[in-house]
PDB file of C-alpha atoms in Angstrom:
ATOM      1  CA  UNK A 273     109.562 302.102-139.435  1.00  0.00           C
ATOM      2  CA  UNK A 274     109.965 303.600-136.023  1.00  0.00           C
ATOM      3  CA  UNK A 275     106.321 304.069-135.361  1.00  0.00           C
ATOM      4  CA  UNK A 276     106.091 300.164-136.282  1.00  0.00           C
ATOM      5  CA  UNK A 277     108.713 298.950-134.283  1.00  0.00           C
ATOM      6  CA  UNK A 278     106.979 301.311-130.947  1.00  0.00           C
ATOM      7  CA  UNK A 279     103.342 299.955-131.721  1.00  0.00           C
ATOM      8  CA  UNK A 280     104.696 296.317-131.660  1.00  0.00           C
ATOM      9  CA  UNK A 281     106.686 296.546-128.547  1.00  0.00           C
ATOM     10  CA  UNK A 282     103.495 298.098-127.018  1.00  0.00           C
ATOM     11  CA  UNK A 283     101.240 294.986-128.429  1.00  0.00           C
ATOM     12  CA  UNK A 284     103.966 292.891-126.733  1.00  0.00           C
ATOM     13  CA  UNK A 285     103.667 294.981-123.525  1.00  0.00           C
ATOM     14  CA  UNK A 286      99.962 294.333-123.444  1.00  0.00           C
ATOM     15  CA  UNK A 287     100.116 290.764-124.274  1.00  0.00           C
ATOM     16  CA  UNK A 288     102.435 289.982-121.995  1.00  0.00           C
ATOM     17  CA  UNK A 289     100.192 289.695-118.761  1.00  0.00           C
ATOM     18  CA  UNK A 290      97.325 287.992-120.586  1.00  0.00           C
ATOM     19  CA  UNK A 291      95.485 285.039-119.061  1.00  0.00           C
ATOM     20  CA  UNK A 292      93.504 282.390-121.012  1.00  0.00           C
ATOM     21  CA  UNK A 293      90.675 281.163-118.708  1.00  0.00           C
ATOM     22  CA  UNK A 294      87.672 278.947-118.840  1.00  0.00           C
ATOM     23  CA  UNK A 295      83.604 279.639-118.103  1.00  0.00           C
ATOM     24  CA  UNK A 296      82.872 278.861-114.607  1.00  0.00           C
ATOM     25  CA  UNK A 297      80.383 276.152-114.144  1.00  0.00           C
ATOM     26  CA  UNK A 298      78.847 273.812-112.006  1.00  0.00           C
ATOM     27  CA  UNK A 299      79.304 275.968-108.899  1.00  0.00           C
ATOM     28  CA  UNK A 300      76.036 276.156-106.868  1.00  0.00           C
ATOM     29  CA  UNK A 301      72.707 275.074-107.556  1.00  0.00           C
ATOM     30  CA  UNK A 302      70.965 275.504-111.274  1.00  0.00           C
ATOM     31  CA  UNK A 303      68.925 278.585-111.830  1.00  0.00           C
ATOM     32  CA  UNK A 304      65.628 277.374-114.914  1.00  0.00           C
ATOM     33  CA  UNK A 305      63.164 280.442-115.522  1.00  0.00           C
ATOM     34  CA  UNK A 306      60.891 279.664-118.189  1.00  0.00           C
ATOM     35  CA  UNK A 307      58.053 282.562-119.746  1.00  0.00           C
ATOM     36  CA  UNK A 308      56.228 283.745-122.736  1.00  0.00           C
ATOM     37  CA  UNK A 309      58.148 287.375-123.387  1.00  0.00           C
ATOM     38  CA  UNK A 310      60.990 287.177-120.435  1.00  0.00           C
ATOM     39  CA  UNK A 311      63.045 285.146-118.348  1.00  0.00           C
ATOM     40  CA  UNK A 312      64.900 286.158-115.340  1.00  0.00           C
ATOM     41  CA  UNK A 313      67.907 283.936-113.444  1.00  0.00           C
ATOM     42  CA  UNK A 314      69.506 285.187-110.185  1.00  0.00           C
ATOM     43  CA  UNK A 315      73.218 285.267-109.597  1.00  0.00           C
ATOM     44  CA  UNK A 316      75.608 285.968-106.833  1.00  0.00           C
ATOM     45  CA  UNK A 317      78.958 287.544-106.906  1.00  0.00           C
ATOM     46  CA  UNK A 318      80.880 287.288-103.680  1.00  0.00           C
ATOM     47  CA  UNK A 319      84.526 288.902-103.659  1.00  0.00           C
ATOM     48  CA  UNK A 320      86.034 287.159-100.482  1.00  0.00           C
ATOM     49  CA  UNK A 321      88.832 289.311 -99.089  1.00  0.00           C
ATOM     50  CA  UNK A 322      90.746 288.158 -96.097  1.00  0.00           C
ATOM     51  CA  UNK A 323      91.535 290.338 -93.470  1.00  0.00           C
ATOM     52  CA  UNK A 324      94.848 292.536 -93.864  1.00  0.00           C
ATOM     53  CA  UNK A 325      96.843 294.834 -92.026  1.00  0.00           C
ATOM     54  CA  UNK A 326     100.489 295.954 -93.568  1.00  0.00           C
ATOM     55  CA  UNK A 327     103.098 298.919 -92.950  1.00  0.00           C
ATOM     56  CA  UNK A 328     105.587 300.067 -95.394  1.00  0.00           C
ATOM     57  CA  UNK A 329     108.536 302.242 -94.407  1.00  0.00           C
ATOM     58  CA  UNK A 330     111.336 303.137 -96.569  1.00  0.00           C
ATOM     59  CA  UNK A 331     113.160 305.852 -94.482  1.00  0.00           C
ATOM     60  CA  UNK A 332     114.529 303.133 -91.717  1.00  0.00           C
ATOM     61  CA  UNK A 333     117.416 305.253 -90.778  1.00  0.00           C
ATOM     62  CA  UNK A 334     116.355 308.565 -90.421  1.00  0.00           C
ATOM     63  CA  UNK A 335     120.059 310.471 -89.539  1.00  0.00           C
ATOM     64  CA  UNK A 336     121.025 313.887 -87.950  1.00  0.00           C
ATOM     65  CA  UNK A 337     124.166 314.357 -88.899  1.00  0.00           C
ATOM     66  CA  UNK A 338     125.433 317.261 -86.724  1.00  0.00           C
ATOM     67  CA  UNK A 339     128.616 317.075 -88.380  1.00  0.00           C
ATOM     68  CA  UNK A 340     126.753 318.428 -91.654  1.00  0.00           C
ATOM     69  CA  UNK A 341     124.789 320.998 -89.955  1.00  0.00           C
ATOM     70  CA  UNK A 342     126.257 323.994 -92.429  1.00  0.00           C
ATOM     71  CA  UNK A 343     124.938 321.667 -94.970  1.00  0.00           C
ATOM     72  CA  UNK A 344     121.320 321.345 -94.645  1.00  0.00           C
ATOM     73  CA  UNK A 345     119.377 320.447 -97.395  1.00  0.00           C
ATOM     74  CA  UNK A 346     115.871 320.383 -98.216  1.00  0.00           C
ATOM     75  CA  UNK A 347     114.889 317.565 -95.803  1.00  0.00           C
ATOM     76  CA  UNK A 348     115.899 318.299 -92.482  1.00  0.00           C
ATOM     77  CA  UNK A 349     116.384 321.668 -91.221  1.00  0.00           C
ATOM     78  CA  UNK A 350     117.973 322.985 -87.578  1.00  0.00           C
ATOM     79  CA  UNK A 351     117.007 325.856 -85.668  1.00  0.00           C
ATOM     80  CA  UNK A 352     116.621 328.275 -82.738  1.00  0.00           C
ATOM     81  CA  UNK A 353     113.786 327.925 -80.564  1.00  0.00           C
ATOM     82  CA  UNK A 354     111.484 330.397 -79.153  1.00  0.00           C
ATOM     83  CA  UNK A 355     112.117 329.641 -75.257  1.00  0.00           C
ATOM     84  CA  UNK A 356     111.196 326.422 -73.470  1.00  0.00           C
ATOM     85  CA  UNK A 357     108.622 323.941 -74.650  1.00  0.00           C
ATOM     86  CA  UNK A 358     104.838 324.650 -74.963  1.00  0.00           C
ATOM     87  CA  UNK A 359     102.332 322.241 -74.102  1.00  0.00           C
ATOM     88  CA  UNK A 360      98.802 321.748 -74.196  1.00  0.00           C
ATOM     89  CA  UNK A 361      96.606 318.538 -73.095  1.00  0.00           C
ATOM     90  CA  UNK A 362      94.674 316.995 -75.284  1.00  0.00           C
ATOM     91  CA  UNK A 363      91.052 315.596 -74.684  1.00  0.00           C
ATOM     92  CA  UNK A 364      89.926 311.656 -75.493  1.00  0.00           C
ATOM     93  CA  UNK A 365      89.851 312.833 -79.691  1.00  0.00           C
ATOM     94  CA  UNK A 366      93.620 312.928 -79.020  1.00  0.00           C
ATOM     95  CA  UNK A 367      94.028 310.009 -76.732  1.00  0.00           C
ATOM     96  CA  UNK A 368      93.985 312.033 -73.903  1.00  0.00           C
ATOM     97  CA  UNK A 369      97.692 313.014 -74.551  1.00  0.00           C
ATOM     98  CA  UNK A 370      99.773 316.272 -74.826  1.00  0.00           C
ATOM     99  CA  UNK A 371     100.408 318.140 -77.284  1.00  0.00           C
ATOM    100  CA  UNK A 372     103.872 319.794 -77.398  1.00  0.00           C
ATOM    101  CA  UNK A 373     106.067 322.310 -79.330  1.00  0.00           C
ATOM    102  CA  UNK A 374     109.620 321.532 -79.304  1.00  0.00           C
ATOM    103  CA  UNK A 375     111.404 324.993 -77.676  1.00  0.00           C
ATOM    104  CA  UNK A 376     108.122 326.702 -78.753  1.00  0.00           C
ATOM    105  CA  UNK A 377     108.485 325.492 -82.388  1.00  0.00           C
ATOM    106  CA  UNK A 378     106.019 323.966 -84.807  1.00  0.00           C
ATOM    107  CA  UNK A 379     105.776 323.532 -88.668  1.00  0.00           C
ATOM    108  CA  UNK A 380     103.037 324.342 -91.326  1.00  0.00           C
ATOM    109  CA  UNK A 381     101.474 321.539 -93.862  1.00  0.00           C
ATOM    110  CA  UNK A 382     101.693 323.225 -97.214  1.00  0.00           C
ATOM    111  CA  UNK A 383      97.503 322.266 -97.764  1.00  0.00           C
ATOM    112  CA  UNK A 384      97.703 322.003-101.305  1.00  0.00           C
ATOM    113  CA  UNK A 385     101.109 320.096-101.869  1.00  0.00           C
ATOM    114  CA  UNK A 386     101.270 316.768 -99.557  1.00  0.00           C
ATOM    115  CA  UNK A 387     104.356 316.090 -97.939  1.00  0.00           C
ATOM    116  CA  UNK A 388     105.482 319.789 -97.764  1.00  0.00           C
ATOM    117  CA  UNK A 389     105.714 321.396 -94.123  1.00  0.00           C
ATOM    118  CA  UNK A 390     107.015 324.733 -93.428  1.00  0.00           C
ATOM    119  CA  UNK A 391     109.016 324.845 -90.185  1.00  0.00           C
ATOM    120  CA  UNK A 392     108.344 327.828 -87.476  1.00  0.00           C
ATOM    121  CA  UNK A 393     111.373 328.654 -85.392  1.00  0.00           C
ATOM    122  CA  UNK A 394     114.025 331.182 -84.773  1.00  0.00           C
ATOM    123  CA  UNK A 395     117.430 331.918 -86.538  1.00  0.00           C
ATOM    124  CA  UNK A 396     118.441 329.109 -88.973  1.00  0.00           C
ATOM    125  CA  UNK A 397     121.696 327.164 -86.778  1.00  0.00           C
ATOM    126  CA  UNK A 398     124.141 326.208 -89.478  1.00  0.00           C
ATOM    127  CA  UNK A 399     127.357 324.981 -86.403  1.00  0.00           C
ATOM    128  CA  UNK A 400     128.025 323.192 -83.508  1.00  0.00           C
ATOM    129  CA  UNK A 401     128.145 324.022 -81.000  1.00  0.00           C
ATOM    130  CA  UNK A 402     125.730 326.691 -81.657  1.00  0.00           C
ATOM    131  CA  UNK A 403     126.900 330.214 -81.134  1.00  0.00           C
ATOM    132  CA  UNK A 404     126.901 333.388 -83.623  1.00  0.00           C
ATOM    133  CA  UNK A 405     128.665 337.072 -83.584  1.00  0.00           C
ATOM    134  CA  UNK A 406     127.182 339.754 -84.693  1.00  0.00           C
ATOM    135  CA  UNK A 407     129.409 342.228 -87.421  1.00  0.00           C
ATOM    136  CA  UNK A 408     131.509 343.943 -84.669  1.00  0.00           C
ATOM    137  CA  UNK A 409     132.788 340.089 -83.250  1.00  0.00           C
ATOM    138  CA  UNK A 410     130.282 340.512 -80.186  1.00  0.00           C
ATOM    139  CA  UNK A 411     128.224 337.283 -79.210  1.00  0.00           C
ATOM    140  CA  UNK A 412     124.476 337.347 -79.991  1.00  0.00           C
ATOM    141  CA  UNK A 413     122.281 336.726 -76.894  1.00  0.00           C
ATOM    142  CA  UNK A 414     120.647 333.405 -77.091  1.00  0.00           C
ATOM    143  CA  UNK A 415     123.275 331.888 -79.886  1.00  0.00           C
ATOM    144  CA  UNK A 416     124.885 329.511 -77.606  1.00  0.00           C
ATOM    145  CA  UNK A 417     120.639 327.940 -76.701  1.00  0.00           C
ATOM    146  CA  UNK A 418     119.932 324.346 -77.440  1.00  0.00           C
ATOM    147  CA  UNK A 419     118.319 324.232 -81.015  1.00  0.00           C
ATOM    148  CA  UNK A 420     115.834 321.802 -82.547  1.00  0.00           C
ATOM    149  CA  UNK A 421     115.946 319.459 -85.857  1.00  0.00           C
ATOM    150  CA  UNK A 422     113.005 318.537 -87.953  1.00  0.00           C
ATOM    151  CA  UNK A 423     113.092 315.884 -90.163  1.00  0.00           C
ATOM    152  CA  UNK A 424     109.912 313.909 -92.642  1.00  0.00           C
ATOM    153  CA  UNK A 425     108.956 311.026 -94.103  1.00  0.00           C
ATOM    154  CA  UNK A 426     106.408 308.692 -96.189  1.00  0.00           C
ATOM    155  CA  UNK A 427     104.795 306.166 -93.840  1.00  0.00           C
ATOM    156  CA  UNK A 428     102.320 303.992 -95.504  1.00  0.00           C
ATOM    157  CA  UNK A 429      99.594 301.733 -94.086  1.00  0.00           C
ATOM    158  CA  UNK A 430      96.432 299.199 -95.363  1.00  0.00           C
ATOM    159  CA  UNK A 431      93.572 297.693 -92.984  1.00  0.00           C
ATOM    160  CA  UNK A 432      90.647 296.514 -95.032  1.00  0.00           C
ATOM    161  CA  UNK A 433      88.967 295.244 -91.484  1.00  0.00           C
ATOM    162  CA  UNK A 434      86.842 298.286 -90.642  1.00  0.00           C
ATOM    163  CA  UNK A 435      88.754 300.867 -88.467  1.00  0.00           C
ATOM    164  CA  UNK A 436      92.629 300.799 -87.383  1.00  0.00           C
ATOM    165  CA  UNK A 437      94.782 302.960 -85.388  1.00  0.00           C
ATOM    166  CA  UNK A 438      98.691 303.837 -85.730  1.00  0.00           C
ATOM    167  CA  UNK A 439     101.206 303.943 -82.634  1.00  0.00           C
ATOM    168  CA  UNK A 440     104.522 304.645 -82.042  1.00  0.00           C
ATOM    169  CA  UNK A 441     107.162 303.051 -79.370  1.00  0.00           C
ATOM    170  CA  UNK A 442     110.422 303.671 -78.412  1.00  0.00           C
ATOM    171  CA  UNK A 443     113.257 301.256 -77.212  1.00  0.00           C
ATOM    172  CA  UNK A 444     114.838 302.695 -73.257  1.00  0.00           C
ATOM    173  CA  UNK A 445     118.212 302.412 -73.561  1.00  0.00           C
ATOM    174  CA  UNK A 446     118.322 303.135 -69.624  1.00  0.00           C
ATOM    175  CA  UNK A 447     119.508 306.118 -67.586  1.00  0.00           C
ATOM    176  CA  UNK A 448     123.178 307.272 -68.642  1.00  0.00           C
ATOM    177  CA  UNK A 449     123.478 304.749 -71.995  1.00  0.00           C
ATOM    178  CA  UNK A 450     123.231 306.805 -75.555  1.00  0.00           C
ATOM    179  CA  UNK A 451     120.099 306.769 -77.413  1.00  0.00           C
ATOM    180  CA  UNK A 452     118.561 309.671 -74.869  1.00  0.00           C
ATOM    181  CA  UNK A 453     118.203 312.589 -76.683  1.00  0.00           C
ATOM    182  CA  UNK A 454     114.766 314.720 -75.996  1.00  0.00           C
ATOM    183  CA  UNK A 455     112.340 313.475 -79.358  1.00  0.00           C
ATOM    184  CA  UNK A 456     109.169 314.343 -81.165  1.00  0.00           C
ATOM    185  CA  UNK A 457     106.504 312.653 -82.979  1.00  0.00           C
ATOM    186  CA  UNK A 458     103.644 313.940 -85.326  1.00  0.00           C
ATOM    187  CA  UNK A 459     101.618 312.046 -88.158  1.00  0.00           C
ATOM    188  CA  UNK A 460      99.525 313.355 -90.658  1.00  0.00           C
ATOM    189  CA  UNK A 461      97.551 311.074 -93.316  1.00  0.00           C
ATOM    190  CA  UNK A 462      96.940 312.219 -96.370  1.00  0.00           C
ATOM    191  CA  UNK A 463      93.239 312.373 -96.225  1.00  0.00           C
ATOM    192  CA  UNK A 464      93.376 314.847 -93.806  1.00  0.00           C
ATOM    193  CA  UNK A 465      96.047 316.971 -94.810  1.00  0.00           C
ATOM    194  CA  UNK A 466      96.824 320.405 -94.427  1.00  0.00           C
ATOM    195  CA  UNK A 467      94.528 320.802 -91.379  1.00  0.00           C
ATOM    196  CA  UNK A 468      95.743 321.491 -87.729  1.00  0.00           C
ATOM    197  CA  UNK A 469      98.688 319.512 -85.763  1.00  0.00           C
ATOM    198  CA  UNK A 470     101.036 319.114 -83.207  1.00  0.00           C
ATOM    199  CA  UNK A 471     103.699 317.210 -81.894  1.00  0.00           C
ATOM    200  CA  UNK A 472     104.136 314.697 -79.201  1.00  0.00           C
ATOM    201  CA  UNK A 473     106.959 314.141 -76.918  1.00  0.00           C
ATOM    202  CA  UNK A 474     108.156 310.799 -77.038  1.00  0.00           C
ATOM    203  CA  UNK A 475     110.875 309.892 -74.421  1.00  0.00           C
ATOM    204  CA  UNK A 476     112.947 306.956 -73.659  1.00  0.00           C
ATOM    205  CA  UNK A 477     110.256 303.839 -72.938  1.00  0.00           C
ATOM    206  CA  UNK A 478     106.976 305.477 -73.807  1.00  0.00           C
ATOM    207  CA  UNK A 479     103.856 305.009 -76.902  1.00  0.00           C
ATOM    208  CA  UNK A 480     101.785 307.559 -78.561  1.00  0.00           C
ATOM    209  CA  UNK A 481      99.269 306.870 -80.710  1.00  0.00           C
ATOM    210  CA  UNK A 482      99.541 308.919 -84.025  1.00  0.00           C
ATOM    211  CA  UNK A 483      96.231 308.944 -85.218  1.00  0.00           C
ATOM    212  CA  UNK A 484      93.243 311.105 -83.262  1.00  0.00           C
ATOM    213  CA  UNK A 485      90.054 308.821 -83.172  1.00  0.00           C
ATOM    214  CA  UNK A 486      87.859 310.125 -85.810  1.00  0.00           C
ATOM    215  CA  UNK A 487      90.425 309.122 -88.819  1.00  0.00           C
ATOM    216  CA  UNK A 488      90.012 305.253 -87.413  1.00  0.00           C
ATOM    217  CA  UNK A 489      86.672 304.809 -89.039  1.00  0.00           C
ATOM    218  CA  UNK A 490      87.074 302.881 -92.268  1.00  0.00           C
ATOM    219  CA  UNK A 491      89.475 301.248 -94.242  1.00  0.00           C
ATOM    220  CA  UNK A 492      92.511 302.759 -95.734  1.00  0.00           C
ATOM    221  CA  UNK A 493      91.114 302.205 -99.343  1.00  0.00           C
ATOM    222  CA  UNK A 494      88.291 304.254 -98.724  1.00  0.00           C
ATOM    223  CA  UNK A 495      89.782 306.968 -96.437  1.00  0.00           C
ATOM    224  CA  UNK A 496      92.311 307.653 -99.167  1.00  0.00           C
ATOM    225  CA  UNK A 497      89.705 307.553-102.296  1.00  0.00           C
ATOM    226  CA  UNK A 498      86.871 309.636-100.659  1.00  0.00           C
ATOM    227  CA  UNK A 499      86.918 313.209 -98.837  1.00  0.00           C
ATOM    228  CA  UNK A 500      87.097 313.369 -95.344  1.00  0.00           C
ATOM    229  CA  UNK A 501      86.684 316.806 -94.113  1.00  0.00           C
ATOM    230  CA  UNK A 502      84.351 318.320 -92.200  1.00  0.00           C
ATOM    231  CA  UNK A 503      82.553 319.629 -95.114  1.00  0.00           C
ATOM    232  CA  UNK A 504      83.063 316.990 -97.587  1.00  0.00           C
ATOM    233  CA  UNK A 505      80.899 318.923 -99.947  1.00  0.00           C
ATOM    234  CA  UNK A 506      83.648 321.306-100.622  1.00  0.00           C
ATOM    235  CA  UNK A 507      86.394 319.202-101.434  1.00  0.00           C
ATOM    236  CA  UNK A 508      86.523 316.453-104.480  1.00  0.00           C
ATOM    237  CA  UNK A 509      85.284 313.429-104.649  1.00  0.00           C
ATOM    238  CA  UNK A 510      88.961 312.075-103.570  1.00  0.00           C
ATOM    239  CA  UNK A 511      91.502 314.786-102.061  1.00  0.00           C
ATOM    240  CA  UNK A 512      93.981 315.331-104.183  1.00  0.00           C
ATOM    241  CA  UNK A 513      96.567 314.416-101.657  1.00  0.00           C
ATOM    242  CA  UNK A 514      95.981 311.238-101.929  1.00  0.00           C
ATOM    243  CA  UNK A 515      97.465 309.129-104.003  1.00  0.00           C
ATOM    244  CA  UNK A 516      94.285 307.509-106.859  1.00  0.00           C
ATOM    245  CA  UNK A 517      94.154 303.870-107.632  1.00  0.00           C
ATOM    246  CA  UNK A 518      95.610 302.384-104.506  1.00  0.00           C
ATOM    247  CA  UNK A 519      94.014 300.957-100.881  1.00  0.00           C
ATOM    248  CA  UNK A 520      97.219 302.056 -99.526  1.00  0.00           C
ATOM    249  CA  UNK A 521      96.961 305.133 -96.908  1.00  0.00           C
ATOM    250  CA  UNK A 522      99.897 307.523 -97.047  1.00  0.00           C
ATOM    251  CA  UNK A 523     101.272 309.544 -93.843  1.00  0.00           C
ATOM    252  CA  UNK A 524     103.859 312.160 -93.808  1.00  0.00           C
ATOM    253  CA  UNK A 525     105.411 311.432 -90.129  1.00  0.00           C
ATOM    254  CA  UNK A 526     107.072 314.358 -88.894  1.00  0.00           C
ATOM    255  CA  UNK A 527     110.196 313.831 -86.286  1.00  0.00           C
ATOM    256  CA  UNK A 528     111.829 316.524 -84.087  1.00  0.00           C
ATOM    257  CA  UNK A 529     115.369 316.183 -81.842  1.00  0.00           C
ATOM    258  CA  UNK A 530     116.327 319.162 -79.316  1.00  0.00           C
ATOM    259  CA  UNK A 531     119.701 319.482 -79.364  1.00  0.00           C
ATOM    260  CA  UNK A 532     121.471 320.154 -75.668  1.00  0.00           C
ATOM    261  CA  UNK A 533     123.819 317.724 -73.789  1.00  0.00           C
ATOM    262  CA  UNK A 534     123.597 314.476 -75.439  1.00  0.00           C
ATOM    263  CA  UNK A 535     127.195 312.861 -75.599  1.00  0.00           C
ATOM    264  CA  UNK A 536     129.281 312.592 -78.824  1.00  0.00           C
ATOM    265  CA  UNK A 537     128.662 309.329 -80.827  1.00  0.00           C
ATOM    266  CA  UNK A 538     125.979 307.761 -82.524  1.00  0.00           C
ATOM    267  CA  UNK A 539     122.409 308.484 -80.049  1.00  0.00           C
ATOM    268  CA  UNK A 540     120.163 305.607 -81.815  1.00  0.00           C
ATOM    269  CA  UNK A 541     116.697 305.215 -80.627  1.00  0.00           C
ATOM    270  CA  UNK A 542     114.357 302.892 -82.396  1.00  0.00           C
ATOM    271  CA  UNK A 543     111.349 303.845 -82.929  1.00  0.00           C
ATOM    272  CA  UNK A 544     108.617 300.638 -83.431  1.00  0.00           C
ATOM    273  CA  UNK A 545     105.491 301.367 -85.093  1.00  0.00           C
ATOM    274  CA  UNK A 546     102.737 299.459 -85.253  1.00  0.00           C
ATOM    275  CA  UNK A 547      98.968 299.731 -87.187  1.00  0.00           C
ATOM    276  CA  UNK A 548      96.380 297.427 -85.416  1.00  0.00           C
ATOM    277  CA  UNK A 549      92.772 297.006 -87.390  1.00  0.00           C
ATOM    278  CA  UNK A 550      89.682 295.951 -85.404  1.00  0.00           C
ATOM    279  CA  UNK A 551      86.607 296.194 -87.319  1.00  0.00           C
ATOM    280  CA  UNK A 552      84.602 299.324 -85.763  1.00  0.00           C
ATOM    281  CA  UNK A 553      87.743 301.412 -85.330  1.00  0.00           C
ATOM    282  CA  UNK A 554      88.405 303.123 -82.284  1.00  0.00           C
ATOM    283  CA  UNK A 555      86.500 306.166 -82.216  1.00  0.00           C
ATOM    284  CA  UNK A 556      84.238 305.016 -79.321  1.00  0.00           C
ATOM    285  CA  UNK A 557      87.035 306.136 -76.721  1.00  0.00           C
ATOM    286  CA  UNK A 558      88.337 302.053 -76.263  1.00  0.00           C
ATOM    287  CA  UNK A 559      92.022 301.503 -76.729  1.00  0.00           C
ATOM    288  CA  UNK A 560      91.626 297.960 -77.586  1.00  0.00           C
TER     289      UNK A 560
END
């Protein structure tokens, strides 16, 4: 009786989106072919698509909580750095901006699992203000350093125009206001995950652009169903960081805070992101 009951709720499932419709007719011209042994009519199919450009975000508050710091979890994690921060400029494939490491830090894309970054720093900081003893009550060297916090999330994005590109501003709160703090900025689509990366700096006022030129080729329906590598013949026919069955392009967006003198309160900064399509992309080296 149970198997019954489970086989009609799934014939109700199914039923439950269909759609009676009608033969098309009437639209265009009549097609006649008349012959002995074949005849042969000509027909056109045209999907018309308009154009469409969308962002989703879920994470719209993305909080460090200092006050939790000795209770980090699996999605943000605080620590040391290695020194001051490294940088390294970029050529046009990166927007002719600079690459930066956040006290010398950086994180790892797990290749295989999407989403999944190993961070590279010092000693995990677990309170604030930062300082640590060692086992005979003597200070560590370094312990009272400003630290760094990473933090990740699921950015998704859909251009079906030709090419697009993904940028990032933030609000200015002005000189001695809240909202301050030193910040960085790194995103990584799925179709081209795992490979190389780096952060950006993004202070008070200023845009980046997230995406380096040769991933704004295409829509995101084909980026994310089809390899893009530079040897597509070794990887699948889709990468299996991608999500199948969806025009929808996912990006894990990685954000960084350095920790030093910012006052005590809520620091906001907004953070305004915005995906613009064009329909040969922007690999060419224009930013329009």
């Amino acid at each position: 009786m149970r198997h019954l009951m489970t086989a009609s709720l799934m014939l109700l499932a199914a039923s439950a989106g269909a759609q009676t419709i009608n033969p098309t007719t009437g639209s265009g011209p009549d097609a006649h072919n008349v012959g002995s042994t074949t005849a042969s009519v000509t027909q056109t199919v045209n999907l018309k698509l308009p154009e469409a450009t969308a962002l989703h975000l879920d994470a719209t508050q993305l909080v460090f909580d200092i006050s939790q710091i000795g209770n980090q979890d699996g999605t943000w994690y605080c620590a040391y750095g290695f020194g001051s921060d490294v940088t390294q400029a970029l050529g046009n494939e990166y927007w002719n901006q600079t690459q930066v490491l956040p006290l010398g830090t950086s994180y790892t894309p797990n290749p295989s699992k999407f989403g999944e970054i190993r961070i590279n720093a010092g000693a995990q900081v677990t309170q604030y203000p930062p300082i640590k003893k060692d086992e005979e009550g003597e200070l560590v060297p370094g312990s009272k350093d400003y630290f760094v916090c990473y933090r990740a999330f699921i950015i998704q994005k859909f251009s079906n125009v030709g090419g697009f590109k993904l940028s990032v501003q933030r609000d200015n709160p002005g000189a001695g206001a809240q909202g301050n703090q030193m910040m960085y900025i790194q995103d990584n689509p799925c179709d081209f995950w795992g490979g190389e990366t780096g952060l950006y700096d993004l202070p008070p006022g200023s845009t980046r652009e997230l995406i380096p030129r040769r991933m704004t080729v295409g829509t995101t329906g084909a980026r994310a169903a089809a390899a893009s590598f530079s040897s597509p013949s070794a990887r699948p026919a889709r990468p299996a960081t991608c999500r199948p069955n969806t025009s929808w392009l996912d990006d894990l967006v990685v954000v960084a805070v350095v920790i030093d003198g910012d006052k005590a309160g809520d620091n906001i900064a907004t953070l305004t992101y915005t995906l613009t399509s064009n329909t040969t992309g922007f690999a060419n080296g224009e930013d329009d």
